[in-house]
Tab-separated table of C-alpha atoms in Angstrom:
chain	number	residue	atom	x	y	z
A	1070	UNK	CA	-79.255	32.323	-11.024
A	1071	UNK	CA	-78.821	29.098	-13.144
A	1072	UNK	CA	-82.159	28.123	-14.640
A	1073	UNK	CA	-81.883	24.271	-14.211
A	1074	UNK	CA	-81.640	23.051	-11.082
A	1075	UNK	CA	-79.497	19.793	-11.551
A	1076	UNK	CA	-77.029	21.472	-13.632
A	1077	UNK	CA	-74.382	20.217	-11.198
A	1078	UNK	CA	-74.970	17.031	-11.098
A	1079	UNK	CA	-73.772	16.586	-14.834
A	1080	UNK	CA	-70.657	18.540	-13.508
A	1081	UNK	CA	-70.422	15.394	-10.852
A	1082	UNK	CA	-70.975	12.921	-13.386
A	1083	UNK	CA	-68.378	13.748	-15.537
A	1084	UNK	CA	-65.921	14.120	-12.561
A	1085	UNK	CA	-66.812	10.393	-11.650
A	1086	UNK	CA	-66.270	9.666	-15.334
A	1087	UNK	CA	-62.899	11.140	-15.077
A	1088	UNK	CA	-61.960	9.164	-12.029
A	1089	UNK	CA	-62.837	6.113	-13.224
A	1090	UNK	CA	-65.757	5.797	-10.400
A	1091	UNK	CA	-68.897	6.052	-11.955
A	1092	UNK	CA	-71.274	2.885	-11.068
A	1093	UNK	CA	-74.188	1.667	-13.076
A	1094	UNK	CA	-76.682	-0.833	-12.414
A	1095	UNK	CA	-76.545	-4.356	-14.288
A	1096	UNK	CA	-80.073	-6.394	-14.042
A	1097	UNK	CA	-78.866	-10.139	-13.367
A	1098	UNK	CA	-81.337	-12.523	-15.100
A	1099	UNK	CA	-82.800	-15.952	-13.212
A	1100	UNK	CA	-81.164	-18.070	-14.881
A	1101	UNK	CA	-77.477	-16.759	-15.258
A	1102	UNK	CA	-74.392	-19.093	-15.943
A	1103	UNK	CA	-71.952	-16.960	-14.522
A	1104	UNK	CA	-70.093	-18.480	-11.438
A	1105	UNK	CA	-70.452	-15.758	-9.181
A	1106	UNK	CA	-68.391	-14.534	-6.533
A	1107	UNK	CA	-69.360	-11.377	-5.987
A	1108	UNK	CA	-73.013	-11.618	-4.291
A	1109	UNK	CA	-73.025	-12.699	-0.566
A	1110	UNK	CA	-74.767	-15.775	-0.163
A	1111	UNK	CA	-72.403	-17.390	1.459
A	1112	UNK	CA	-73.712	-20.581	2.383
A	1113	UNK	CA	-75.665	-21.075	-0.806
A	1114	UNK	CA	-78.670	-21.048	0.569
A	1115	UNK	CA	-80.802	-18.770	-1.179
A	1116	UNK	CA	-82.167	-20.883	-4.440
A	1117	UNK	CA	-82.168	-23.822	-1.285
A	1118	UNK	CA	-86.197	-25.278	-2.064
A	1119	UNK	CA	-86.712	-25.603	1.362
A	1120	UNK	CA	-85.846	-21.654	1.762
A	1121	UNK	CA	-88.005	-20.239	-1.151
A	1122	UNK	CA	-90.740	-22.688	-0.318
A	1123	UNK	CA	-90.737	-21.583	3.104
A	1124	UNK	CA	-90.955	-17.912	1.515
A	1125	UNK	CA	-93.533	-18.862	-0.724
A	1126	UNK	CA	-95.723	-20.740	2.164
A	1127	UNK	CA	-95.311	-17.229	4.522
A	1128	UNK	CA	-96.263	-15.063	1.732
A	1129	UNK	CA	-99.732	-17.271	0.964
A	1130	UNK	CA	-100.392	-17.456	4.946
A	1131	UNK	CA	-99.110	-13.492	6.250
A	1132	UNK	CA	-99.577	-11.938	2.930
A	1133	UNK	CA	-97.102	-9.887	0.417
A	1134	UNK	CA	-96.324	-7.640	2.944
A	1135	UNK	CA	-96.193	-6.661	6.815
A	1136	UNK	CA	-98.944	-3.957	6.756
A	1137	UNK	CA	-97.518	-1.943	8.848
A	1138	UNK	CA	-94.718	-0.962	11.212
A	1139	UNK	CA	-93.557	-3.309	14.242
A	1140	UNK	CA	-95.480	-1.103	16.496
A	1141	UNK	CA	-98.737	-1.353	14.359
A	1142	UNK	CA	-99.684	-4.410	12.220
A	1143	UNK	CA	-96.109	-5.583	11.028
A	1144	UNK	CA	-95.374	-8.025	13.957
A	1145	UNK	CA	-96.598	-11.935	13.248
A	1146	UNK	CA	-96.177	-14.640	15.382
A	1147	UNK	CA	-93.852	-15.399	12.242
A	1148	UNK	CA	-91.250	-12.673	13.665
A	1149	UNK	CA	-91.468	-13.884	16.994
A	1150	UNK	CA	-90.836	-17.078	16.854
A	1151	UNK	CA	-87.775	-16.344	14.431
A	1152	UNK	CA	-86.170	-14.067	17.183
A	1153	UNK	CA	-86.515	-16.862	19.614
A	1154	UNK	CA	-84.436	-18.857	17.287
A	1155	UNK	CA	-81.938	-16.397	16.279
A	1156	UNK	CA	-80.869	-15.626	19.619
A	1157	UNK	CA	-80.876	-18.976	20.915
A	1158	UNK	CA	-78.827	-19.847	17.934
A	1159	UNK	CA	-75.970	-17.030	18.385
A	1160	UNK	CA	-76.397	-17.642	22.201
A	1161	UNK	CA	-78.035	-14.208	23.264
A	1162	UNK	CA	-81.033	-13.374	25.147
A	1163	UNK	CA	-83.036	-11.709	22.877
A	1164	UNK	CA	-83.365	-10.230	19.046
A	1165	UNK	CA	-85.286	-7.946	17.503
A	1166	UNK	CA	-86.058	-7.855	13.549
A	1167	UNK	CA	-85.867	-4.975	11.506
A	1168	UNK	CA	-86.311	-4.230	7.462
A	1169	UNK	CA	-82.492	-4.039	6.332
A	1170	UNK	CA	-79.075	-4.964	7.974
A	1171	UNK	CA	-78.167	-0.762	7.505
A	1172	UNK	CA	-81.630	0.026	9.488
A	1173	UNK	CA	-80.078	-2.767	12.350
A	1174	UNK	CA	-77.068	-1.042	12.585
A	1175	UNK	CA	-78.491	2.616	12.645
A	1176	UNK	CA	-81.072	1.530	15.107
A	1177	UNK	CA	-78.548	0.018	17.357
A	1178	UNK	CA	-76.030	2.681	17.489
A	1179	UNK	CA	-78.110	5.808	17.491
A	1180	UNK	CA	-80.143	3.824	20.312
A	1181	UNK	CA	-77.674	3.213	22.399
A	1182	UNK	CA	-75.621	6.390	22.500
A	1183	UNK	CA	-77.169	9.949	22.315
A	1184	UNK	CA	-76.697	13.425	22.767
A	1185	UNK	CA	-74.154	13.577	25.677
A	1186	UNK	CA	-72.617	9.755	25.040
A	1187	UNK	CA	-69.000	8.563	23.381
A	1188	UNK	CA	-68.865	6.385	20.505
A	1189	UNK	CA	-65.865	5.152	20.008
A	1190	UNK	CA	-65.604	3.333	16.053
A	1191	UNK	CA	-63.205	1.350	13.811
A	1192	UNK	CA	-61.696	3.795	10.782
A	1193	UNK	CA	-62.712	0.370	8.709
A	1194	UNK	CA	-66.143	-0.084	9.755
A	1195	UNK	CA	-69.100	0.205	7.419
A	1196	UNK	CA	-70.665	3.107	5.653
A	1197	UNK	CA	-74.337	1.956	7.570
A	1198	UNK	CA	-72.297	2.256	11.558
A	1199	UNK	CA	-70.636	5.927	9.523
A	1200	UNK	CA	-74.409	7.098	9.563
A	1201	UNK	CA	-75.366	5.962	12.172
A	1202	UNK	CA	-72.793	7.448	14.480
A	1203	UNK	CA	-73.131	10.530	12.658
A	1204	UNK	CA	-77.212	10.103	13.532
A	1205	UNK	CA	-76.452	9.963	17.127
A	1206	UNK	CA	-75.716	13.244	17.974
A	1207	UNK	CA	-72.733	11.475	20.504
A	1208	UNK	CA	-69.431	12.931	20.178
A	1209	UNK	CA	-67.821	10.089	17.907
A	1210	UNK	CA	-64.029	9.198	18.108
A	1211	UNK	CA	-62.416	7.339	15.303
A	1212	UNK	CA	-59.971	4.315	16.737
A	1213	UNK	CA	-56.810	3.220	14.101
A	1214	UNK	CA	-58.308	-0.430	12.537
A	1215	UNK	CA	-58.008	-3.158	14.460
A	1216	UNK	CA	-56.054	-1.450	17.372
A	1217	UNK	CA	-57.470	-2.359	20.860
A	1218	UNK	CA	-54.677	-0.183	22.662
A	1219	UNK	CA	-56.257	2.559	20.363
A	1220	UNK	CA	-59.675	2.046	22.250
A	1221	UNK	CA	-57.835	1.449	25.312
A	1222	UNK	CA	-56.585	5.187	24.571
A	1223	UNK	CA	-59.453	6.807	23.904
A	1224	UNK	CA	-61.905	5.604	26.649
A	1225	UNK	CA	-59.037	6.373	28.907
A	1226	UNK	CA	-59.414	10.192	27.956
A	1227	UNK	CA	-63.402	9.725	29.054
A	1228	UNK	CA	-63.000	8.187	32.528
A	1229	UNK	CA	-66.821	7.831	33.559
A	1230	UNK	CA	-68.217	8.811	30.474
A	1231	UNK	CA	-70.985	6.726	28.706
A	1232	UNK	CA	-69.350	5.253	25.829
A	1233	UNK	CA	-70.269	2.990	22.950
A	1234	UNK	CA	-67.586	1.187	21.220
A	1235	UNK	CA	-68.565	-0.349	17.888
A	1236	UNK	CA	-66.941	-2.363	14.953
A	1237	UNK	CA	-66.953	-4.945	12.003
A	1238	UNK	CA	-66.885	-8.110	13.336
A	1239	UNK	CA	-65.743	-9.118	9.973
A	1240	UNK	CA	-64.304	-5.750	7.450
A	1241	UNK	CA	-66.312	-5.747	3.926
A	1242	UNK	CA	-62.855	-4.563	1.979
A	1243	UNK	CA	-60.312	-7.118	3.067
A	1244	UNK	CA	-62.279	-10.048	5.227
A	1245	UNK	CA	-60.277	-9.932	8.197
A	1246	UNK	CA	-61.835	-9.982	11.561
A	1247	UNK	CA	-61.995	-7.819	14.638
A	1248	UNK	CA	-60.169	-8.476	18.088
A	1249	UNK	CA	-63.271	-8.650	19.494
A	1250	UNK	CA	-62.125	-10.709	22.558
A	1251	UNK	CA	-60.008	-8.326	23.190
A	1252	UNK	CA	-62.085	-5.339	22.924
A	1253	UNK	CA	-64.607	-6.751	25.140
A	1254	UNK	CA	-62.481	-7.013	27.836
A	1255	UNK	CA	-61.297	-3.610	27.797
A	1256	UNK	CA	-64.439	-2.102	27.449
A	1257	UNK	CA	-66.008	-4.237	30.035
A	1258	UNK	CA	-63.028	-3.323	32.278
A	1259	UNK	CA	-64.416	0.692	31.743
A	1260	UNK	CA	-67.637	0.144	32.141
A	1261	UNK	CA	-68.718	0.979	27.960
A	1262	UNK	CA	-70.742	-1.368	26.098
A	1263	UNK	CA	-69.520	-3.508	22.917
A	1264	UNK	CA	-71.804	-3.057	19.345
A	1265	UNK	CA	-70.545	-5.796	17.139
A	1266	UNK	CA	-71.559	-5.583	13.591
A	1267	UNK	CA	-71.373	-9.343	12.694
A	1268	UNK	CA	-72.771	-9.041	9.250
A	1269	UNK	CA	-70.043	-11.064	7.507
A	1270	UNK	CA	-69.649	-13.728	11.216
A	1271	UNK	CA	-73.125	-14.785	11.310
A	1272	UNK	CA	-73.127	-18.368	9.484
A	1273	UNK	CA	-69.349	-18.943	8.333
A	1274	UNK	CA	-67.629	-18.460	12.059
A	1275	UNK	CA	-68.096	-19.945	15.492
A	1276	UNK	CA	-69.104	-23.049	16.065
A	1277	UNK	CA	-71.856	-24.242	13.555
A	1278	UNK	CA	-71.804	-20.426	12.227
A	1279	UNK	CA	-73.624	-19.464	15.376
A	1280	UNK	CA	-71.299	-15.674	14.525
A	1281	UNK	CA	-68.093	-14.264	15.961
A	1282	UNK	CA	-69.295	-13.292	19.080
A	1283	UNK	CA	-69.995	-16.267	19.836
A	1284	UNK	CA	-66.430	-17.595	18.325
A	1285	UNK	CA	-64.986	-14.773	20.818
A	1286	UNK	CA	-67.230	-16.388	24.192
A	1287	UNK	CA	-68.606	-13.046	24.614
A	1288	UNK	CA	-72.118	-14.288	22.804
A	1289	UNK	CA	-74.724	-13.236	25.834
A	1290	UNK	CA	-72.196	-11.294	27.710
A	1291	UNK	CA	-73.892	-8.204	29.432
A	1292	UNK	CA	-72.365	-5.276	27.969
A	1293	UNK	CA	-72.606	-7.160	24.362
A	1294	UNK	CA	-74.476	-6.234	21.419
A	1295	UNK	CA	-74.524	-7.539	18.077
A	1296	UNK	CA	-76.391	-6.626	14.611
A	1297	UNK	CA	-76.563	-9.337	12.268
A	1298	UNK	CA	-77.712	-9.075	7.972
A	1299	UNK	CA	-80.429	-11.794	7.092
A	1300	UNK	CA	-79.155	-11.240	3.431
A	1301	UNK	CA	-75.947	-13.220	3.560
A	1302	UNK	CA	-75.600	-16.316	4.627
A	1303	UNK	CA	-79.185	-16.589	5.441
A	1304	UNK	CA	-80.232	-15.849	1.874
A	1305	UNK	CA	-82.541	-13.965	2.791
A	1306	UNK	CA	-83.584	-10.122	3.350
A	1307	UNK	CA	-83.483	-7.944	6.270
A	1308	UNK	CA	-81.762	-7.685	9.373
A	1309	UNK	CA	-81.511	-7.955	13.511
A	1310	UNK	CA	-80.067	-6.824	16.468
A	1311	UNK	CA	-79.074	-9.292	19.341
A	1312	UNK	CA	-78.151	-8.727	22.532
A	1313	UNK	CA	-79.743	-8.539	26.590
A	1314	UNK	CA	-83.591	-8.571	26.514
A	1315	UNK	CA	-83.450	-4.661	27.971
A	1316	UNK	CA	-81.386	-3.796	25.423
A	1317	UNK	CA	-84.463	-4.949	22.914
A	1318	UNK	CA	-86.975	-3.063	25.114
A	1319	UNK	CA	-85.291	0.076	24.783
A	1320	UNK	CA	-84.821	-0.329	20.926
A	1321	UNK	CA	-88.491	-1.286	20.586
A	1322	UNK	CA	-89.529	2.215	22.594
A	1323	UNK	CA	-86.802	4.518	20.693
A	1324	UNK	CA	-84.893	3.282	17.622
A	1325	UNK	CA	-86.074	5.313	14.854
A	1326	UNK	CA	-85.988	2.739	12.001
A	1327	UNK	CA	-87.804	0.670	13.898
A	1328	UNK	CA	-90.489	2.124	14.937
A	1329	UNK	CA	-91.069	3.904	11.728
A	1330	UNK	CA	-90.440	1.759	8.888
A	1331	UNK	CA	-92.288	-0.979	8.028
A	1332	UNK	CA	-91.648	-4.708	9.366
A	1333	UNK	CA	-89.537	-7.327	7.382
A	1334	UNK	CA	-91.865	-8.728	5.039
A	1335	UNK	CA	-93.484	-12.534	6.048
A	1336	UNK	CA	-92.029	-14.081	2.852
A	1337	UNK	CA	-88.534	-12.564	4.056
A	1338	UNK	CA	-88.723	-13.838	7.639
A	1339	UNK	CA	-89.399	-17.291	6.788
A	1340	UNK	CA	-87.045	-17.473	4.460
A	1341	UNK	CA	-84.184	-16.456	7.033
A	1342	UNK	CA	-85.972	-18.508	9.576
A	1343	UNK	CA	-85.633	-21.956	7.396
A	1344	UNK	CA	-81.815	-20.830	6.641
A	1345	UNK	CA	-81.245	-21.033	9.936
A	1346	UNK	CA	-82.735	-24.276	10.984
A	1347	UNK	CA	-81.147	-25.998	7.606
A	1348	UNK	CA	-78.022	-24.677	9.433
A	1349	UNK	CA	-78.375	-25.911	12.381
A	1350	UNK	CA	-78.902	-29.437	11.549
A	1351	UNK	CA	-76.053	-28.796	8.317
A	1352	UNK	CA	-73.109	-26.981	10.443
A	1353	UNK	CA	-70.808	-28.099	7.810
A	1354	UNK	CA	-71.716	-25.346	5.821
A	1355	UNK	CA	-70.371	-22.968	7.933
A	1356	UNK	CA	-66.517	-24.916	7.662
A	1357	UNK	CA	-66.901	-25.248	4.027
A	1358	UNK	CA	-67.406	-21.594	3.225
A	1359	UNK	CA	-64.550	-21.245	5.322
A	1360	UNK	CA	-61.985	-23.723	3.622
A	1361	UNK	CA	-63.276	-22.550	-0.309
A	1362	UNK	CA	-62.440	-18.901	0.832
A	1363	UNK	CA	-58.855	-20.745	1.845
A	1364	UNK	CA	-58.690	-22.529	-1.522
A	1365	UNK	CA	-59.500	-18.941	-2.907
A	1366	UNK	CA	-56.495	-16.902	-1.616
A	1367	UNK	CA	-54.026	-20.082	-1.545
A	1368	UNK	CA	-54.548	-19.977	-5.394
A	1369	UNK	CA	-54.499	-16.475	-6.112
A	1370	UNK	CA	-51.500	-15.636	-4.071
A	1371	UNK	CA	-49.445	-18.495	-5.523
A	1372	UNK	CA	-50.516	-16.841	-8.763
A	1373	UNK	CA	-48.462	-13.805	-7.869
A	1374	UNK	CA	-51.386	-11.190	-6.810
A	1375	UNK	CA	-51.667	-9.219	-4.101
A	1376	UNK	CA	-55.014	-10.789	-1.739
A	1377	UNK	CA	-55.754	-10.112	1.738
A	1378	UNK	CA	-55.742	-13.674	4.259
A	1379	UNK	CA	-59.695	-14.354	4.826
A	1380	UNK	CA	-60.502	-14.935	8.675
A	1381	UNK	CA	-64.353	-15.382	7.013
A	1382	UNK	CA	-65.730	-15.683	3.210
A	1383	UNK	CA	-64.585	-12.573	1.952
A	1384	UNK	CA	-60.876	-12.378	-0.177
A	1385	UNK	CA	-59.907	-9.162	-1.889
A	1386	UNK	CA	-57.505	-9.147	-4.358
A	1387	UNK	CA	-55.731	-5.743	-4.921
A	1388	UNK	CA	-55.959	-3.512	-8.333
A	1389	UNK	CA	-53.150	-1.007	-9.654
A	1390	UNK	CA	-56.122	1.548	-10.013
A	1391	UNK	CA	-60.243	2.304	-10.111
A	1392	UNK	CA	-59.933	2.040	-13.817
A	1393	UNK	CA	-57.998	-1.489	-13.981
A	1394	UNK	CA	-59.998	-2.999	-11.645
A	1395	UNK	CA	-63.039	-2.410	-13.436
A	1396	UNK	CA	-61.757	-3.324	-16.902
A	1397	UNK	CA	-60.445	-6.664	-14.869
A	1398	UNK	CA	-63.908	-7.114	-13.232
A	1399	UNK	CA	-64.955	-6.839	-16.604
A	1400	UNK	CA	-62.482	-9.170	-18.601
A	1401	UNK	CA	-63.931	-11.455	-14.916
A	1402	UNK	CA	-67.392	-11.744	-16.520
A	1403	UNK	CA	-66.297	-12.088	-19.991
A	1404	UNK	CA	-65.157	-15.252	-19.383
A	1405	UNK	CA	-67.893	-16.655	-17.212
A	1406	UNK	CA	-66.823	-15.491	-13.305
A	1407	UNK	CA	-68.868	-12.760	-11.479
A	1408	UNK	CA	-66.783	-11.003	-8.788
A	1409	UNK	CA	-66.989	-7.681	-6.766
A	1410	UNK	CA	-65.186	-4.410	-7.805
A	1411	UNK	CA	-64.385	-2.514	-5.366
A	1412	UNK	CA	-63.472	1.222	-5.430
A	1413	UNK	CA	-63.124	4.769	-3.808
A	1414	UNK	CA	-65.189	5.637	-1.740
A	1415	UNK	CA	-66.176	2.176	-0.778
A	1416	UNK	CA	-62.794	1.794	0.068
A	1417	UNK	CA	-61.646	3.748	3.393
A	1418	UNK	CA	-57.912	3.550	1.981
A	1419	UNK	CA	-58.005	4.371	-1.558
A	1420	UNK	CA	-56.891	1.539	-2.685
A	1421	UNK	CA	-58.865	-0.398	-5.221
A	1422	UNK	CA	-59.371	-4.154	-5.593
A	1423	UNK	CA	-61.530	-7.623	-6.899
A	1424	UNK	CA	-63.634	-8.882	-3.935
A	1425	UNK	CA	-64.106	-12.373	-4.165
A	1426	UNK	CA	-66.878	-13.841	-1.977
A	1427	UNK	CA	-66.552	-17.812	-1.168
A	1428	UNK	CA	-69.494	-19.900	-0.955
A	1429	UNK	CA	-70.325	-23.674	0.578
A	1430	UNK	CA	-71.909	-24.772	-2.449
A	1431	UNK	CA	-69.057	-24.376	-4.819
A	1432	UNK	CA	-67.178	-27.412	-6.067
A	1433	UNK	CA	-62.942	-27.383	-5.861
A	1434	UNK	CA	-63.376	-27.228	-9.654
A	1435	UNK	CA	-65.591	-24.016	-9.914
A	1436	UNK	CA	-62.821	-22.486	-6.983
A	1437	UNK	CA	-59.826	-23.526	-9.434
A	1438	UNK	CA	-61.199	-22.306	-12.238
A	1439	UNK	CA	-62.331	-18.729	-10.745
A	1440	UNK	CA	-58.779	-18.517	-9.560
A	1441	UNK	CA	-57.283	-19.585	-13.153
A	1442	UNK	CA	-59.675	-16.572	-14.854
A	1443	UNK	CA	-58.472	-13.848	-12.126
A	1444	UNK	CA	-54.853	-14.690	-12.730
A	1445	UNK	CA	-55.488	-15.250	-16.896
A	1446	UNK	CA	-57.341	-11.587	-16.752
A	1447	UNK	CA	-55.217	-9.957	-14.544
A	1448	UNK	CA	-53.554	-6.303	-15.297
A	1449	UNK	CA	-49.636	-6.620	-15.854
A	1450	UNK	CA	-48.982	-4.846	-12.688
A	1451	UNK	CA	-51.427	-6.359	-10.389
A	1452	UNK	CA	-48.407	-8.871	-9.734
A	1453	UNK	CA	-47.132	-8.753	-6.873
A	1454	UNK	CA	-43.498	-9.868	-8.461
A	1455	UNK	CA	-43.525	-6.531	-10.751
């Protein structure tokens, strides 16, 4: 019987350190002069003054924190009023705030399906729907990425089952975007309900980055619901679900991380709250994210790498391995840019790569010049030509 404990978890570290995959933290200061492109604030809103001094004036007027859980003391009139707006703005009946984007989406799924229910999920889709599916206790069917017939398939095996299908509206790895149009037809046509992860849709697509579902027209739709991140391009922290108001009711009676975790902070909620309403009366935000994450992969592929077509902010640029793509993040920051590294497991296919995140407030030089140090740093055989 070993005598410590954690013994094995210097055997894991140093297979991580063999495979190239071992992650450490690295503290940003305030005032760094690194372009980045790896955070998500996509609409640069999050140093905005009217966004931290709406944070600032909800902290001195709700206090640091919520007090409480949802249930308890943790609901203001602050959250309120910002669910109003939220689902006004993405065009849904209702929305209900919760502490983190991950707690949305495991509230939402493990909600909505249960012991005895189908959930039918993109191989693609994030780590937080992975959980939460595996929360549910539902017998959970993984779909080929991106395939509607692949849905199709599946419900068609549960005729009369109750059945959840849920997806990325926009994939974290590569940036593209769902069918979703698609997908809501066929599971509307079946009688299953649509979850619709719109983390990386809500403020860069649809019109005046009211989200994807709303791009798609299926925005208020019956059988529609959609999780959104308040981290993103609403600068902010924390995250909500969207979708009919009895869909809300039942969340508010039996999701989990809801009802026992404590509410979004005040300073938090107005934050997101001002984001939104400086995006409403600024929807050029949401088409200039857009066209920077074009300027983005229209440099880099002329450069001769490898990048994935952005239907949203995101543009990942493909590495030969874990190992060169964090020596190439690395050589990134060296010379002033700050992008993403991503690698196994965060990467359902194994295959390693940059992740560049586009933002509105970034000038055509800052773009050309974070395309110029990608290509400058990048490994020999990260060409596409070799």
């Amino acid at each position: 019987m070993p005598d410590d404990p954690f013994e094995w978890l210097d055997e894991e570290s140093a297979r991580r350190e063999r495979a190239g995959l071992t992650r450490t933290l690295r503290p940003r200061s305030a005032g760094s002069a690194l372009v980045d492109l790896a955070g998500n604030d996509y609409l640069g809103l999050s140093r905005h003054p009217e966004v931290t001094a709406a944070a600032a004036a909800a902290a001195h007027r709700w206090g640091a924190g919520s007090t409480g859980s949802r249930l308890v003391t943790g609901s203001t009139e602050l959250h309120a009023a910002f669910e109003r707006e939220l689902a006004a703005h993405c065009g849904f009946e209702a929305a209900l705030v919760l502490a983190s984007g991950y707690a949305a989406n495991l509230a939402a799924v493990t909600a909505l399906s249960g012991r005895g229910a189908l959930i039918v999920s993109d191989a693609a889709n994030h780590a937080s729907i992975v959980d939460g599916c595996r929360l549910s206790r539902a017998q959970t069917e993984i779909a080929a990425h991106a395939d509607p017939a692949a849905v199709r398939k599946i419900l068609d095996a549960h005729p009369g089952r109750r059945a959840l299908v849920v997806t990325d509206s926009v994939f974290s790895v590569d940036g593209d975007a769902a069918p979703l149009a698609e997908l809501a037809r066929i599971t509307a046509g079946r009688g299953a309900a649509l979850l619709v992860d719109d983390a990386h849709g809500l403020g860069v697509l649809g019109e005046g980055g009211r989200g994807t579902a709303h791009a798609a027209g299926i925005a208020g739709a019956p059988g529609v619901v959609a999780t959104v991140t308040l981290s993103k391009a609403l600068g902010s922290q924390g995250g909500a679900v969207l979708g009919p108001a009895r869909v809300v009711a039942h969340l508010v009676n039996t999701a989990r991380t809801f009802i026992f975790d404590t509410g979004l902070a005040p300073a938090a909620v107005g934050a997101a709250r001002e984001s939104l309403r400086i995006l409403a009366r600024e929807p050029g935000r949401a088409d200039r994210v857009r066209s920077a994450a074009g300027a983005l992969y229209t440099g880099l592929t002329a450069a001769g790498l490898t990048a994935a077509r952005p239907d949203a902010a995101v543009v990942s640029v493909r590495a030969p391995s874990p190992e060169a793509a964090v020596g190439w993040a690395a050589d990134c920051r060296r010379a002033g840019l700050l992008v993403g590294c991503f690698r196994p497991p965060s990467v359902p296919d194994g295959v390693s790569r940059l992740r560049l995140t586009a933002r509105a407030d970034l000038t055509d030089e800052q773009l050309a010049e974070a395309v110029a140090v990608v290509a400058r740093t990048a490994p020999p055989d990260a060409r596409s030509d070799r």
